[in-house]
mmCIF file of C-alpha atoms in Angstrom:
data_model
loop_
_atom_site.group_PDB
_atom_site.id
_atom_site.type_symbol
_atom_site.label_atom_id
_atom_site.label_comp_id
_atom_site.label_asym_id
_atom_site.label_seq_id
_atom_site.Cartn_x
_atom_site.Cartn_y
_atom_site.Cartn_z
ATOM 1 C CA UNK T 1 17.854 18.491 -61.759
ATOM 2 C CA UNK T 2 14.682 20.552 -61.518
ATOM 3 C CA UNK T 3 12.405 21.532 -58.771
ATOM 4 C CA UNK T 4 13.829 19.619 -56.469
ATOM 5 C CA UNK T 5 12.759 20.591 -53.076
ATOM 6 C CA UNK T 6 15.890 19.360 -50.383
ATOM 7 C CA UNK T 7 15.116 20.861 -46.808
ATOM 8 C CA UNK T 8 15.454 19.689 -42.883
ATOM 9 C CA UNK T 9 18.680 17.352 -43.829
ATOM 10 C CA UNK T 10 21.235 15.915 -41.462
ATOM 11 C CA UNK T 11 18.738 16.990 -38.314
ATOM 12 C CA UNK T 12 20.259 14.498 -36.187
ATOM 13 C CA UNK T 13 23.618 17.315 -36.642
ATOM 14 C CA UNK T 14 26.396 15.346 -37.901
ATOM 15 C CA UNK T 15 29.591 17.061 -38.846
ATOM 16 C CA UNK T 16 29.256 18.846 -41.837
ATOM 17 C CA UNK T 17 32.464 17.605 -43.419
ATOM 18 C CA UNK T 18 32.552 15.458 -45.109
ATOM 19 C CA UNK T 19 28.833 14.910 -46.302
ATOM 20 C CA UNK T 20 26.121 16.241 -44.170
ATOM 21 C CA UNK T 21 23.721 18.917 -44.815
ATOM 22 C CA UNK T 22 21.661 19.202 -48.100
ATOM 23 C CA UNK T 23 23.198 17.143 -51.028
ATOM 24 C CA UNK T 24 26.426 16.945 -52.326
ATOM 25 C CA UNK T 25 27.248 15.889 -55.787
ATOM 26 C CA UNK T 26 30.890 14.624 -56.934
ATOM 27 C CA UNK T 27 32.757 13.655 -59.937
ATOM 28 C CA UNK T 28 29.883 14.868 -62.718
ATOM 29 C CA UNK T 29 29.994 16.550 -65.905
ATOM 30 C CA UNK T 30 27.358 19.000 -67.042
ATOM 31 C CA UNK T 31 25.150 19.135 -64.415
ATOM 32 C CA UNK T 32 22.150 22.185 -64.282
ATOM 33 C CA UNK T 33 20.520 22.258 -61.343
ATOM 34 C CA UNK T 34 17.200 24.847 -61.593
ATOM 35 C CA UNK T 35 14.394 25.852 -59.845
ATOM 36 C CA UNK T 36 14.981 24.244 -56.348
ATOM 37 C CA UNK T 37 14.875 24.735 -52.846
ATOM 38 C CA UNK T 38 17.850 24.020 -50.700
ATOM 39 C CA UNK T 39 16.578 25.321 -46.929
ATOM 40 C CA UNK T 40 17.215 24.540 -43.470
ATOM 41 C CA UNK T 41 19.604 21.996 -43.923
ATOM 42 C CA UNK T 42 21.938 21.540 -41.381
ATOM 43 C CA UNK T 43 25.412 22.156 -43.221
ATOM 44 C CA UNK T 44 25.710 22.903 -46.774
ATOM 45 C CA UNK T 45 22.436 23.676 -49.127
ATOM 46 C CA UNK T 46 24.128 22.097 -52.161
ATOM 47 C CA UNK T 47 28.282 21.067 -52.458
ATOM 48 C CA UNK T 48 29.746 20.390 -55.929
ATOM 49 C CA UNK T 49 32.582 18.448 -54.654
ATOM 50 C CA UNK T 50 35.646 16.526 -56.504
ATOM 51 C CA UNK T 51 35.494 17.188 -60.024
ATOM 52 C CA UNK T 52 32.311 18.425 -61.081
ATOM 53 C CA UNK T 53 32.298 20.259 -64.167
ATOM 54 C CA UNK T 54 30.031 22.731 -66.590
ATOM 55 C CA UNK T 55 27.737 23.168 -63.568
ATOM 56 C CA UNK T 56 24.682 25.755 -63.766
ATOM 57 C CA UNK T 57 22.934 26.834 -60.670
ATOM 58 C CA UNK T 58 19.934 28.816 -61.747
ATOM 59 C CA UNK T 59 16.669 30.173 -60.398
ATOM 60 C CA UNK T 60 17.242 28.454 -57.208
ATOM 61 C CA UNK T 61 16.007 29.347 -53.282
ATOM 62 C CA UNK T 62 19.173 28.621 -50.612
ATOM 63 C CA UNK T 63 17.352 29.693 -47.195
ATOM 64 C CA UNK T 64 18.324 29.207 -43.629
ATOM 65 C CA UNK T 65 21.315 26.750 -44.266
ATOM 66 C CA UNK T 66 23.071 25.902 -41.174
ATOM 67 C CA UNK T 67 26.605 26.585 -43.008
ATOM 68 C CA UNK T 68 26.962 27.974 -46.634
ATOM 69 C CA UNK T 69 24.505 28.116 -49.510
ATOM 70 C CA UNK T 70 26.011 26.458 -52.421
ATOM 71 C CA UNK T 71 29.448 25.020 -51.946
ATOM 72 C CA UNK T 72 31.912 24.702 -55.372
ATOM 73 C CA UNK T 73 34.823 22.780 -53.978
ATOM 74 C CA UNK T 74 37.600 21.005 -56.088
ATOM 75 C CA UNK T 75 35.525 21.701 -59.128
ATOM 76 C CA UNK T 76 35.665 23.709 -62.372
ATOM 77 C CA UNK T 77 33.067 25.974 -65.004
ATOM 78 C CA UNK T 78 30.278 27.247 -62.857
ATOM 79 C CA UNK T 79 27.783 29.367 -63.383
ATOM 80 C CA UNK T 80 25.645 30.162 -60.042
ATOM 81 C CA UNK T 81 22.945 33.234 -61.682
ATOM 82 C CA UNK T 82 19.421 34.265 -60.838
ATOM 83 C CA UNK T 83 19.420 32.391 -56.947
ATOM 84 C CA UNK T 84 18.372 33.983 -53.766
ATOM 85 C CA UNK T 85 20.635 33.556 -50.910
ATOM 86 C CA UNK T 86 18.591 34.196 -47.313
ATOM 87 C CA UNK T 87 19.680 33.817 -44.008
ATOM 88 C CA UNK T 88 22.564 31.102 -44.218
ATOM 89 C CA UNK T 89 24.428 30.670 -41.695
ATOM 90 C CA UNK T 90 27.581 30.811 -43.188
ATOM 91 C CA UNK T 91 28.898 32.373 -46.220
ATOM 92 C CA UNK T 92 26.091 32.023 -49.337
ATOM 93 C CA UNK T 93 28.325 31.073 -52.092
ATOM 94 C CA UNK T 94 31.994 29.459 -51.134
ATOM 95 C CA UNK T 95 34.395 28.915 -54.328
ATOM 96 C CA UNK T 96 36.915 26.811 -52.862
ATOM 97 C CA UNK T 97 39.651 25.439 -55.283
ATOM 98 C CA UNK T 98 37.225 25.984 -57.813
ATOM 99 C CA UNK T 99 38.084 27.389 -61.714
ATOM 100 C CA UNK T 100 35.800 29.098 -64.208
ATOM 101 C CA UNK T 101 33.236 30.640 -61.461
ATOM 102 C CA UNK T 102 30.189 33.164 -63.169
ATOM 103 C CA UNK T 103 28.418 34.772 -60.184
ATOM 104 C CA UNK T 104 25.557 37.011 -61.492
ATOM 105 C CA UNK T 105 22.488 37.947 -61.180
ATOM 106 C CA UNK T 106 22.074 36.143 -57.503
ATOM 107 C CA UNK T 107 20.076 38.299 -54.319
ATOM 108 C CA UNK T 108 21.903 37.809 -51.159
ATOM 109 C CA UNK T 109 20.348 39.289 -47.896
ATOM 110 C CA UNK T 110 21.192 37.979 -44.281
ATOM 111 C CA UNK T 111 24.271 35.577 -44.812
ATOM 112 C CA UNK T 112 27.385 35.694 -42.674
ATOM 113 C CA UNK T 113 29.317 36.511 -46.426
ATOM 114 C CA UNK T 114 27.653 36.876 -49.977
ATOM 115 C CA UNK T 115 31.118 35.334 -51.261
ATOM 116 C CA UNK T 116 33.987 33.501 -50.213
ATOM 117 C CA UNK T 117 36.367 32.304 -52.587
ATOM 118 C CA UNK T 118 39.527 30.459 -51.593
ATOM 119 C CA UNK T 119 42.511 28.637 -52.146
ATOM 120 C CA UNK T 120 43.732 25.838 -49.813
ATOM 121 C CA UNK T 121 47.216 23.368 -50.900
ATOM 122 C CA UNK T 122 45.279 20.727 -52.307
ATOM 123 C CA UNK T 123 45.923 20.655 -56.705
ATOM 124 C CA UNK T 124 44.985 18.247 -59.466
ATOM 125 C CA UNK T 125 48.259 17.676 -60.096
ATOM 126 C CA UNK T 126 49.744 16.542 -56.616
ATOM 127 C CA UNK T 127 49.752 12.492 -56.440
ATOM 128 C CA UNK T 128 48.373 13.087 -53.138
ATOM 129 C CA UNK T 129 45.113 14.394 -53.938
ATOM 130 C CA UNK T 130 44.554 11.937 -56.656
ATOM 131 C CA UNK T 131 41.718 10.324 -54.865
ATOM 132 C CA UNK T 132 39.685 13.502 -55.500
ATOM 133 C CA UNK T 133 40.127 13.522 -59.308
ATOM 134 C CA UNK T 134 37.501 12.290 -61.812
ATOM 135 C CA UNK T 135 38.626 8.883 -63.377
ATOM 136 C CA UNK T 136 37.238 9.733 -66.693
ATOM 137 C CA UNK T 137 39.018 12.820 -67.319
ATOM 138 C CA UNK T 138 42.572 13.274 -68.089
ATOM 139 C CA UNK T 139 45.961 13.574 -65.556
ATOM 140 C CA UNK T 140 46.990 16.649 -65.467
ATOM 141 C CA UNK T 141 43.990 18.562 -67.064
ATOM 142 C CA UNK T 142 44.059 21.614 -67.807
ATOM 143 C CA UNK T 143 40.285 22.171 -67.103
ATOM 144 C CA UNK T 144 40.545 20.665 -63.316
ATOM 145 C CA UNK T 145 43.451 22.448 -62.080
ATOM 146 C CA UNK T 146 41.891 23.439 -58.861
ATOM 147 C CA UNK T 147 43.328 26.446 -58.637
ATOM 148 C CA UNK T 148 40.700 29.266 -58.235
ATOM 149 C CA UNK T 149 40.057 31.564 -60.796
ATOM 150 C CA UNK T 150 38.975 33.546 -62.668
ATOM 151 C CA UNK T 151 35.816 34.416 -61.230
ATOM 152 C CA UNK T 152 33.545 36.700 -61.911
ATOM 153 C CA UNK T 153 31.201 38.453 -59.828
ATOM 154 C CA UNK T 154 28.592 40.843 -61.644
ATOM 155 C CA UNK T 155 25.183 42.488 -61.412
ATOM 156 C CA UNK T 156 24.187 41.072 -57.857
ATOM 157 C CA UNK T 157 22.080 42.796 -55.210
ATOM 158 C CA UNK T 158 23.490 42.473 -51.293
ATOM 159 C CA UNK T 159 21.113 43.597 -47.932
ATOM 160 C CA UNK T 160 22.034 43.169 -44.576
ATOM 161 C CA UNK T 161 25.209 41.585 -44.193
ATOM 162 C CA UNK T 162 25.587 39.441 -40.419
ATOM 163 C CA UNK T 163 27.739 41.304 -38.722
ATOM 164 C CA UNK T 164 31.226 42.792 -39.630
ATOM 165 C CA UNK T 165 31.613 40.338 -42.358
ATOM 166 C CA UNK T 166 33.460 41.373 -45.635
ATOM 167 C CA UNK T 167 31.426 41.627 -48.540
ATOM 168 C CA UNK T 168 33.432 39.728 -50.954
ATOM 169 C CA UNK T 169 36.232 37.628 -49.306
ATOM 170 C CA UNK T 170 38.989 36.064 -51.225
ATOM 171 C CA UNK T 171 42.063 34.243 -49.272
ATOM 172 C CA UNK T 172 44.840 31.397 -49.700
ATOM 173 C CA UNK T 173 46.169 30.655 -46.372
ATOM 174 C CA UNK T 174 49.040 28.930 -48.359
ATOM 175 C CA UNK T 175 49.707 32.383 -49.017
ATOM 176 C CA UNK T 176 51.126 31.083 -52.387
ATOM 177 C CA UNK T 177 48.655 33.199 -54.572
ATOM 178 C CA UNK T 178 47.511 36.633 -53.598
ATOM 179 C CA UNK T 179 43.529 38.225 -54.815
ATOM 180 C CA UNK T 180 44.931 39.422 -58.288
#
């Protein structure tokens, strides 16, 4: 995907889970998305959702989301590099369940949180979350786990942080895995 130009979505301000804001992409392998502008959406810029894999985010604008920048949720082998992050609302980048994760490169100034990466109970491997999976790809694989990590965050420039906000943010309120 290149140049795309995705502003002003969901202005009539539906909830923002499951769908609304920018776009959200699911179940796709080796997606690049470059050169874009994700702004004043309200909700997510752009969500990788259920089983996207071998995504790269490059050279993009996220500006004056209503919630985060880029979204990686239930996902695995990003690379998010070379993107500005202004003025969302929320946190610019959440990793949420997400393995594989190269953050570098990116200017953030005037989110709520550059980063955000976390862990909630939901794994590739639980019958109950099934739904989420990819049909193509293999059960169990050990590629979509979604369990976060590693990620790596390198070389990135942060201004003016909203608020008291922590800088880089990592939690599992299952409190089954701990930042290491």
């Amino acid at each position: 995907l290149l140049s795309l130009r995705i502003t002003n979505n969901n202005d009539q301000h539906f909830n923002y889970s499951p769908a609304a804001g920018g776009i959200k992409i699911t179940r796709t392998m080796t997606l690049t998305v470059r050169d874009s502008l994700f702004s004043s959406n309200w909700g997510k810029g752009l969500w990788l959702d259920q089983s996207v894999s071998d995504s790269d985010i490059v050279g993009n604008d996220f500006l004056s989301n209503k919630q985060n920048g880029i979204s990686l949720e239930l996902s695995a082998t990003s690379m998010v590099a070379d993107n500005r992050f202004l003025d969302n609302a929320s946190d610019a980048i959440k990793v949420n369940n997400t393995q594989d994760v190269q953050i570098w490169n990116n200017t953030f100034r005037g989110n709520a949180r550059p980063y955000w990466i976390v862990q909630d109970a939901r794994h590739a491997a639980d019958p109950e979350d099934s739904y989420d999976l990819d049909p193509r790809r293999p059960v169990p694989d050990p590629r979509m786990t979604w369990y976060v990590g590693p990620v790596t965050v390198s070389n990135n420039v942060i201004v003016q942080l909203k608020g008291t906000a922590c800088m880089l943010c990592v939690e599992d309120p299952t409190h089954e895995r701990t930042a290491e």
